[in-house]
XYZ file of C-alpha atoms in Angstrom:
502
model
C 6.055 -1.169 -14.290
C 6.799 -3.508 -17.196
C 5.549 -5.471 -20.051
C 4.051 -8.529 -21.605
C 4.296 -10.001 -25.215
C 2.262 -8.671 -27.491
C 3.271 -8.949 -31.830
C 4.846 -6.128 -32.928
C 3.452 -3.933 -36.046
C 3.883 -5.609 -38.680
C 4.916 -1.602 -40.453
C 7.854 -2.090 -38.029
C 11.097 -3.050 -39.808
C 14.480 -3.192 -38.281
C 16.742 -5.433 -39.959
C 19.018 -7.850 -37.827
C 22.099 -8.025 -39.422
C 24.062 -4.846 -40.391
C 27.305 -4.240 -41.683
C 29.830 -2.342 -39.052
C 32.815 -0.705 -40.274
C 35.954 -1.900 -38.600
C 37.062 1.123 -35.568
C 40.239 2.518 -35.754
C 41.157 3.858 -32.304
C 43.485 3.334 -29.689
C 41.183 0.506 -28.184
C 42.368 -3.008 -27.681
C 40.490 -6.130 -29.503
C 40.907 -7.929 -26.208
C 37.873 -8.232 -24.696
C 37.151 -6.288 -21.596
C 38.232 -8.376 -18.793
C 36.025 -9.627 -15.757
C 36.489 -10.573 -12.517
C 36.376 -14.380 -13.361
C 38.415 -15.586 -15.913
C 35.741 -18.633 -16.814
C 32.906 -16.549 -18.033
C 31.577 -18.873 -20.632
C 27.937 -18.076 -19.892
C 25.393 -16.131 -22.359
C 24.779 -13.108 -19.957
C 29.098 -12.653 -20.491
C 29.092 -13.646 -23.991
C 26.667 -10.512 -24.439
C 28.829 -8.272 -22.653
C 32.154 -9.310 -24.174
C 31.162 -7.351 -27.191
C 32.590 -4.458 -25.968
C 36.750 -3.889 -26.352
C 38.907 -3.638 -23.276
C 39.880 0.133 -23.065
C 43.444 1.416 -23.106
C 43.100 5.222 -22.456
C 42.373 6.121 -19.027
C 39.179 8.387 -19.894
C 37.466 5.493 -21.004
C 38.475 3.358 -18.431
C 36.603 5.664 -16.324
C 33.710 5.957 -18.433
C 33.360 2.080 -19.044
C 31.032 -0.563 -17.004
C 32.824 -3.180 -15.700
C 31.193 -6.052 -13.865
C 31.451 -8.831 -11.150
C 31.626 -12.388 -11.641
C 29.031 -14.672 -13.327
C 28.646 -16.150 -9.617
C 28.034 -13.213 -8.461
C 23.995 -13.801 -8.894
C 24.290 -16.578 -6.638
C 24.061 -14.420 -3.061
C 21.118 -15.411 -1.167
C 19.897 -12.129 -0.586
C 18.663 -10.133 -3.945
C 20.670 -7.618 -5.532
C 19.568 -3.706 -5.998
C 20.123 -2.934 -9.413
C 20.063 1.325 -9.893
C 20.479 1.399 -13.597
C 18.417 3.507 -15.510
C 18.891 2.113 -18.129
C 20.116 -1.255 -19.642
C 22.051 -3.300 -22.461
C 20.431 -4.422 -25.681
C 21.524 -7.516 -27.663
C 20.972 -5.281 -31.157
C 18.877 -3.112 -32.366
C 15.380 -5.444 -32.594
C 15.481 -6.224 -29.442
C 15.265 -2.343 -28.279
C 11.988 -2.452 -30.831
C 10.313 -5.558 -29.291
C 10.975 -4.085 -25.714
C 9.436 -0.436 -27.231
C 6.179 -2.364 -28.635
C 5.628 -4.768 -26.095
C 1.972 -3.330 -24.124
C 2.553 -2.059 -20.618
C 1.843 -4.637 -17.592
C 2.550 -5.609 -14.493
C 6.027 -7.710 -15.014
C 8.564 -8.440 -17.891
C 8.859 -11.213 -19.839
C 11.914 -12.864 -21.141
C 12.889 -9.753 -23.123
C 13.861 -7.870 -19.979
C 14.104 -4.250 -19.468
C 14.864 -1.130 -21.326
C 14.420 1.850 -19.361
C 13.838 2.124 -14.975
C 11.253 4.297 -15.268
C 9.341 1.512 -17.145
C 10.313 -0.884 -14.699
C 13.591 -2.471 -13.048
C 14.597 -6.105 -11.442
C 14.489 -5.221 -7.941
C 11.164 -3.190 -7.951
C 10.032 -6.178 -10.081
C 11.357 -8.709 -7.454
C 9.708 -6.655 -4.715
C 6.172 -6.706 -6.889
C 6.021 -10.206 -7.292
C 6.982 -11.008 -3.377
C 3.534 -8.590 -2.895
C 1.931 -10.244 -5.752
C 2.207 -13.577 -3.527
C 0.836 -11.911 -0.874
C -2.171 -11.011 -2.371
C -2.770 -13.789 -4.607
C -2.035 -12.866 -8.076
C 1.558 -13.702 -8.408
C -0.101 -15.989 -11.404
C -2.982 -13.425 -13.222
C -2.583 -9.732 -13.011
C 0.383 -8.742 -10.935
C 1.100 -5.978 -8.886
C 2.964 -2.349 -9.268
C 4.873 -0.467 -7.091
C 5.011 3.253 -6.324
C 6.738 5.627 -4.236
C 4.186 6.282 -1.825
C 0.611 4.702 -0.676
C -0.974 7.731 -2.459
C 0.877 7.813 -5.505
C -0.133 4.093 -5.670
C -4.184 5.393 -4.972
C -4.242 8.234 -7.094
C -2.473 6.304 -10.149
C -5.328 3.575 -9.965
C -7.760 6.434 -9.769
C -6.407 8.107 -12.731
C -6.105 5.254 -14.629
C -10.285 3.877 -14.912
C -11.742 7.861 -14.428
C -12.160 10.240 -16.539
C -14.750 13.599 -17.123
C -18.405 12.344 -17.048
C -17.471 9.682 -14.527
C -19.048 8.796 -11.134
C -17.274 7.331 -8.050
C -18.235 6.560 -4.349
C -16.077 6.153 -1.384
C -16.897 6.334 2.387
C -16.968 9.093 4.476
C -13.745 7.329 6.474
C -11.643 7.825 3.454
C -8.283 8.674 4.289
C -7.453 12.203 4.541
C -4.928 12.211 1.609
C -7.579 10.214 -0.905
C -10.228 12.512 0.469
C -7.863 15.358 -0.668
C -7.320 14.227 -3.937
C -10.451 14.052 -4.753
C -11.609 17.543 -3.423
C -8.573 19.067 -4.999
C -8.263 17.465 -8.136
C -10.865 15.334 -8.778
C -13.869 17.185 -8.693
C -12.326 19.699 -11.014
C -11.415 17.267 -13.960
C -15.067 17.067 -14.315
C -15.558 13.653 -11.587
C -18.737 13.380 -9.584
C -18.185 11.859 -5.936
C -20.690 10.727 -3.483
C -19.858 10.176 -0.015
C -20.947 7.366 1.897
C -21.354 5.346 5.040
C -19.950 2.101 4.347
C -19.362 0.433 7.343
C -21.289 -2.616 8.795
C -23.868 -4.613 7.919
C -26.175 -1.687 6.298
C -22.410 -0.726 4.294
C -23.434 -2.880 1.129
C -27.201 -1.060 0.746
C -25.516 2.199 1.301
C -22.825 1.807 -1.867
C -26.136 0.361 -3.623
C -28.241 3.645 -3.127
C -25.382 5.867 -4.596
C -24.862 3.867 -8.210
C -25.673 5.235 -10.758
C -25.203 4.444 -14.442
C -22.045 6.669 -15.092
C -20.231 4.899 -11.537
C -16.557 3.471 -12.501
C -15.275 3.458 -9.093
C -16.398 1.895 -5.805
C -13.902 2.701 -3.047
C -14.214 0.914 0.085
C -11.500 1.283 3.327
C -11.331 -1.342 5.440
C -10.802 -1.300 8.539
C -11.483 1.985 7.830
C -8.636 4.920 9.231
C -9.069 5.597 12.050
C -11.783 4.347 13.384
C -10.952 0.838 13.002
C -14.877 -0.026 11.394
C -15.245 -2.835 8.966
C -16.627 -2.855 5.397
C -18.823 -6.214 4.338
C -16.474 -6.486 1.346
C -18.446 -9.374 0.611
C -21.680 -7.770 0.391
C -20.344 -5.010 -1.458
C -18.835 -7.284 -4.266
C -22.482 -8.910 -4.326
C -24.231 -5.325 -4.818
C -22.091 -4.366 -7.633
C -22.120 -7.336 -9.372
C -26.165 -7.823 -8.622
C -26.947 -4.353 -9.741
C -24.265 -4.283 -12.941
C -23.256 -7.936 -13.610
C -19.934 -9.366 -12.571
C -17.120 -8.227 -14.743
C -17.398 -11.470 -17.078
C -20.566 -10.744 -17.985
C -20.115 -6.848 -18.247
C -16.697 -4.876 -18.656
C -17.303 -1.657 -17.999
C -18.675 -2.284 -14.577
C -17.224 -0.323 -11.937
C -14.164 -1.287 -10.520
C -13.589 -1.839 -6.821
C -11.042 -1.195 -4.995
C -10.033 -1.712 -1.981
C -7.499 0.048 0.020
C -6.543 -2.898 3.224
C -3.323 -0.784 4.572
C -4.918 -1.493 8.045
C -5.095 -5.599 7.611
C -2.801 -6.442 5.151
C -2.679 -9.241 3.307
C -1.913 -11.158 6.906
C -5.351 -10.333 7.717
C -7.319 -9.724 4.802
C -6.971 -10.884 0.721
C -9.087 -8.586 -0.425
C -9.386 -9.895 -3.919
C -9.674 -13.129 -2.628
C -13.954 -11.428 -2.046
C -16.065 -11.406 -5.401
C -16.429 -8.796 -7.302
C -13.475 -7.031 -5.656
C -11.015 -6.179 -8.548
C -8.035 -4.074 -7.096
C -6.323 -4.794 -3.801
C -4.029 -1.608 -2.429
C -1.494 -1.024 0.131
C 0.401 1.854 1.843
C 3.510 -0.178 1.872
C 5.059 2.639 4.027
C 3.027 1.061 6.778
C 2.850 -2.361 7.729
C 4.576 -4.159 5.079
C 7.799 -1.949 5.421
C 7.359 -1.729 9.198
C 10.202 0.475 10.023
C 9.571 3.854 9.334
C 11.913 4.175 6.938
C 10.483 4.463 3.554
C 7.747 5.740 1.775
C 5.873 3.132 -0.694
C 2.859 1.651 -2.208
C 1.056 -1.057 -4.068
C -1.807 -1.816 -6.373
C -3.063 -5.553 -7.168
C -5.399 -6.926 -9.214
C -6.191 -10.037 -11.104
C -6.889 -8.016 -14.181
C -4.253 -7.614 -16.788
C -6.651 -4.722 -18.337
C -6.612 -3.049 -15.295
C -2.734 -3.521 -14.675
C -2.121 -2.189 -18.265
C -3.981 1.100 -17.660
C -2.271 1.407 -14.434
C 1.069 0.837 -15.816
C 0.519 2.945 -18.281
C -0.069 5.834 -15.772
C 3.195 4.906 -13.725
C 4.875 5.082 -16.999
C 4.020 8.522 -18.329
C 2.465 10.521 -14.822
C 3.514 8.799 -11.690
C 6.886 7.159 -11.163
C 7.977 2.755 -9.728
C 9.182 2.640 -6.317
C 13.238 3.277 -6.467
C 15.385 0.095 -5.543
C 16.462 1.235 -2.720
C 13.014 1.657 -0.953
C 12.200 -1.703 -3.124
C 15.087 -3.724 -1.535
C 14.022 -2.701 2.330
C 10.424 -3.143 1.380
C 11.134 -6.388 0.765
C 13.512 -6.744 4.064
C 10.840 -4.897 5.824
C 8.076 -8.013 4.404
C 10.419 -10.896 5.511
C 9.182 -10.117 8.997
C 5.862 -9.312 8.363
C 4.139 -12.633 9.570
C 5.620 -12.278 12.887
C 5.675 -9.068 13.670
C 1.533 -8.549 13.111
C 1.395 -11.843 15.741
C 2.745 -9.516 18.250
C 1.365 -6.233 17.102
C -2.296 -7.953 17.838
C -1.272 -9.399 20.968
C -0.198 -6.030 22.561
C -2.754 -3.781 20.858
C -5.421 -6.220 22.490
C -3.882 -5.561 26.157
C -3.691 -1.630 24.824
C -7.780 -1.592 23.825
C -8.910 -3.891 27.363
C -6.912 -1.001 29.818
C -8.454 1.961 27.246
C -11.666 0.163 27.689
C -11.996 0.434 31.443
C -10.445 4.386 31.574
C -12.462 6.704 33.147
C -11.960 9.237 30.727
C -12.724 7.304 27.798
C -15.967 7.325 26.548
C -15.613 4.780 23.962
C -12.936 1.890 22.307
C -12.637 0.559 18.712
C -11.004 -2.324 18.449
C -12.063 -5.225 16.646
C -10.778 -7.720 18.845
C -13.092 -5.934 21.677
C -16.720 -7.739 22.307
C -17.826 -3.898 21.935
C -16.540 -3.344 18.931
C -20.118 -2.662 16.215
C -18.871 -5.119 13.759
C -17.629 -7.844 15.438
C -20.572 -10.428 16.205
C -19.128 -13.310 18.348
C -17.585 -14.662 15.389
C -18.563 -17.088 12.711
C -20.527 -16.806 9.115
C -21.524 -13.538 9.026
C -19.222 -12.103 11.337
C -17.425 -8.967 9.647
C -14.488 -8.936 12.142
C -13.899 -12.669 11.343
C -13.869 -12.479 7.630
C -11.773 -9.350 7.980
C -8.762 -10.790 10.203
C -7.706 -14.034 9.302
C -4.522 -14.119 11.353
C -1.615 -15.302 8.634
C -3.730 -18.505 8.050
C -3.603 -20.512 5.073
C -6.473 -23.108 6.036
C -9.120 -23.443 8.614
C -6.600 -26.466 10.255
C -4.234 -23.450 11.367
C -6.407 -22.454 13.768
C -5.081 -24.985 16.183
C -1.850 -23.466 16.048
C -1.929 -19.951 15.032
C -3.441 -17.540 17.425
C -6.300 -14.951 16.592
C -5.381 -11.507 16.285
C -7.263 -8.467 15.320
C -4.309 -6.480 13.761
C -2.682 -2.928 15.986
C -4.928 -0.745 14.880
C -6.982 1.665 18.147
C -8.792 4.106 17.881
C -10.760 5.400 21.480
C -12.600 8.694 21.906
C -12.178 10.955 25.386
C -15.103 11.878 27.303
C -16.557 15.683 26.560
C -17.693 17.590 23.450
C -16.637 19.640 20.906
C -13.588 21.892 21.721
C -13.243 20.183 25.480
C -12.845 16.868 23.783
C -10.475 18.357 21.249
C -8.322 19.406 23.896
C -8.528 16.525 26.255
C -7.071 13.837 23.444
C -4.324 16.493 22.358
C -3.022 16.813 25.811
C -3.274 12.866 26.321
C -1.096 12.614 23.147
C 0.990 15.095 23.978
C 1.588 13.498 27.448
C 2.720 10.073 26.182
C 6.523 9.140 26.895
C 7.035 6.081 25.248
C 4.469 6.097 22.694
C 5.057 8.457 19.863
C 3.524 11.726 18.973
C 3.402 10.961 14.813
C 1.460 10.537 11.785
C 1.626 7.342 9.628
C 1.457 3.560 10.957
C 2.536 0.251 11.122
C 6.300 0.423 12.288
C 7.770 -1.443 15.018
C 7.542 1.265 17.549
C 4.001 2.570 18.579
C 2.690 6.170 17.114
C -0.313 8.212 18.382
C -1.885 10.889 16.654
C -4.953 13.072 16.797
C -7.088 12.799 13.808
C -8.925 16.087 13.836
C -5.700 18.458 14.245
C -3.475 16.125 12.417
C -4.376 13.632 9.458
C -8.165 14.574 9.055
C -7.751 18.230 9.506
C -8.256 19.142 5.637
C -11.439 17.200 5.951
C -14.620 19.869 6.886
C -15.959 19.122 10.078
C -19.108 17.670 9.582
C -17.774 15.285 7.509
C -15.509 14.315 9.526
C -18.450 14.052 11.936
C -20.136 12.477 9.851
C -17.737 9.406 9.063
C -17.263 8.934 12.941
C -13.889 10.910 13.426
C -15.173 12.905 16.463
C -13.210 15.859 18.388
C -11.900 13.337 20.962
C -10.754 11.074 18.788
C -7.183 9.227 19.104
C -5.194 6.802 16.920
C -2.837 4.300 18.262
C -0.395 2.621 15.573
C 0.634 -0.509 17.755
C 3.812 -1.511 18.340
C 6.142 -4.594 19.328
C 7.389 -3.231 22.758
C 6.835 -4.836 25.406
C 3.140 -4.742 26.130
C 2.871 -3.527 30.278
C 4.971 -0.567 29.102
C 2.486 0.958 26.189
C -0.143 0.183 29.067
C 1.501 2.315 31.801
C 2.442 5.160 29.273
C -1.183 5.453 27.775
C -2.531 5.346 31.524
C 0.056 7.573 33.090
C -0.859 10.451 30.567
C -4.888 9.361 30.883
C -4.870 9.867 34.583
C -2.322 13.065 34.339
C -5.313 15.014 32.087
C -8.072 14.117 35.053
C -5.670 15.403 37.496
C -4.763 18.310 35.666
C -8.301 19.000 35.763
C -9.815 18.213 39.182
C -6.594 20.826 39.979
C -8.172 23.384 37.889
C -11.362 22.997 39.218
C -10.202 23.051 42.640
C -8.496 25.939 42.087
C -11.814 27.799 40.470
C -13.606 26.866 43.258
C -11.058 28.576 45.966
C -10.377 31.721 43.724
């Protein structure tokens, strides 16, 4: 989090110049030394203020820093400051009136939890990403939910109305039982995905709504929301946000897609753009993060203002792999689609599956054979930047599965836990998007806070199973997932056989 120009009070009054005392101490009036001799530069010239220490406590306690080339190595630095240098005593004002947004300006920083450079350098590589590296911005958080619940927190308050689909993910759904509800929020549940999505967010406005929440493709069951028709129906039914600014807000959260796939701003009358940057975008497993985009610098504000004072920026550590973790990004979701689409055909044809969700699958409810109108096409563009790309860039439909075993109720709850728990390559684990494949089952694992009829009711059945896709090599994910498949049938024709001679 960080801050644009705005004038400063005009009751403000810090004067520039001021008259120092000469100190009388054991330091030297050499200035401290750097590595580089030839520091001529302004950055230097600022720190040269400060006296070379003699004693060898304050040698200790003093900052010393590299060269003035040292800026020049090709990958960014992480800066862990908390806090930073001011030229004098103004400048600390300016920085301490300036209104919260997305990024700096030239004034720089003042404090980390405010904002620092390599969260900021992170942000912006998102910001490109989503399209708004040049209106609105993006902010960082330390965790996909923080990142949901700060945007949440910053456009609701007591009186207000929000809808989100029944396929919310278990965390947001969470939130909003837990905390929401109780700060005086009304929440209506949904179906949202499809075609008949768009008339189903219509039929729960109402005139206190501030929050539309759509999930797409939705976790886990891999359904798309018409984010297009959705943008239309808010903006038909309260004007588009030109026209009236206290419209609803819409966000989006497109953890599933990313922003290889899907731009969700890019729809509109879609305003925010999120991201469990744990997930794809870090694609290693190995840090926890989120984002929230938006073209709107009043939106940004509010939201900085909340990761200011409640929530917290993503540290630089977890800033500098997320943005190791994105250098890959483009070619690692090329071969996350190609395997997960060799992954869906075999779960297809499995005896013991009674149904598969993947978009890329002819089955799948929302995909339509492609073209205008098709929600699978306008939902997985495949890293292209124009319609020419096509020639050259394959068609993916992202690593996403999600397939439900044959039976009902606690049978079928059974059945997909002992096919997870069967798996030898594939791993048994929550979360997403990393280079190695992860399976979990929804109703004992991520969805198990949700009440079962909801749960129901958004699709997530007993026999449900997730598949995070990985980049292995395709015919082994295949063999694992069948091995355990077939193991469960024979473990049960055994059983029966078994009954039958007892």
């Amino acid at each position: 989090m960080a801050f644009a120009a705005t004038y400063r009070s005009s009751g403000l009054a810090i004067s520039r110049q001021v008259n120092k005392p000469s100190i009388q101490s054991s330091l030297s009036t050499i200035t401290r030394q750097f590595s580089s001799s030839n520091n001529n530069n302004d950055d230097d010239s600022k720190k040269s203020k400060h006296a070379t220490p003699t004693n060898f406590a304050t040698k200790c306690a003093s900052l010393y820093h590299p060269s003035a080339k040292a800026n020049r190595g090709l990958a960014p630095p992480i800066y862990f400051g908390s806090t930073y240098t001011l030229d004098d005593a103004d400048h600390g004002a300016r920085l301490h009136d300036k209104k919260e947004a997305a990024f700096t300006d030239e004034d720089g920083f003042v404090y980390s939890r405010w904002g620092s450079p390599t969260n900021e350098a992170c942000a912006k590589q998102i910001a490109a990403l989503e399209g708004v590296e040049e209106r609105g911005g993006t902010l960082l958080f330390g965790s996909g939910m923080s990142g949901i619940t700060s945007a949440l927190m910053s456009v609701l308050k007591e009186g207000d109305h929000a809808v989100f689909p029944y396929t919310v993910y278990g965390g947001t759904h969470e939130f909003l039982k837990e905390f929401a509800i109780h700060w005086g929020i009304e929440i209506d549940f949904i179906d949202g995905a499809g075609e008949g999505g768009p008339e189903a967010y219509r039929s729960a406005f109402r005139e206190n709504t501030k929050v539309v929440y759509c999930e797409t493709p939705a976790n886990p069951t891999c359904r798309i929301t018409d984010l297009k028709g959705v943008g239309a129906a808010v903006d038909e039914f309260y004007g588009t946000r030109n026209d009236n600014p206290n419209r609803p807000w819409v966000m989006v959260d497109g953890t599933f897609a990313t922003p290889y796939h899907m731009r969700s701003l890019d729809f509109p009358g879609i305003d925010v753009a999120i991201q469990s940057c744990t997930k794809y975008l870090g694609g290693h497993s190995d840090i926890l993060a989120g984002s929230v985009s938006s073209l709107s610098p009043e939106f940004c504000h509010g939201l900085a203002k909340v990761q200011k004072l409640i929530t917290a920026p993503l540290n630089p550590m977890d800033s500098y792999l997320l943005m190791r973790g994105i250098r890959t990004l483009d070619v690692r979701m090329q071969r996350h689609g190609e395997n997960a689409l060799q992954v869906a055909n075999m779960l297809e044809a499995h005896p013991l599956v009674e149904s598969t969700f993947y978009p890329g699958l002819s089955s799948h409810p929302d995909n339509t054979g492609g073209g205008d109108g098709c929600l699978v096409s306008e939902a997985f563009r495949s890293g292209r930047d124009s319609p020419e790309d096509k020639e050259i860039m394959p068609q993916t439909y992202g690593g996403m599965i999600a397939f439900i075993v044959k039976g009902e109720g606690d049978v079928a709850l059974e059945r997909a836990k002992k096919v997870c728990e069967g798996l030898r390559v594939v791993n048994l684990a929550v979360s997403l998007g990393s280079v190695e494949s992860l399976v979990e089952h929804p109703a004992s694992m991520t969805h198990a806070m949700i009440p079962r009829e909801d749960r129901l009711a958004g699709g997530l059945d007993d026999g449900l199973i997730r598949i995070s896709v990985g980049i292995e090599r395709a015919s082994d994910l295949v063999a694992d997932l069948q091995s355990s498949l077939d193991r469960v049938m024979e473990e049960e024709s055994r059983e029966r056989e078994e009954k039958s001679v007892a």
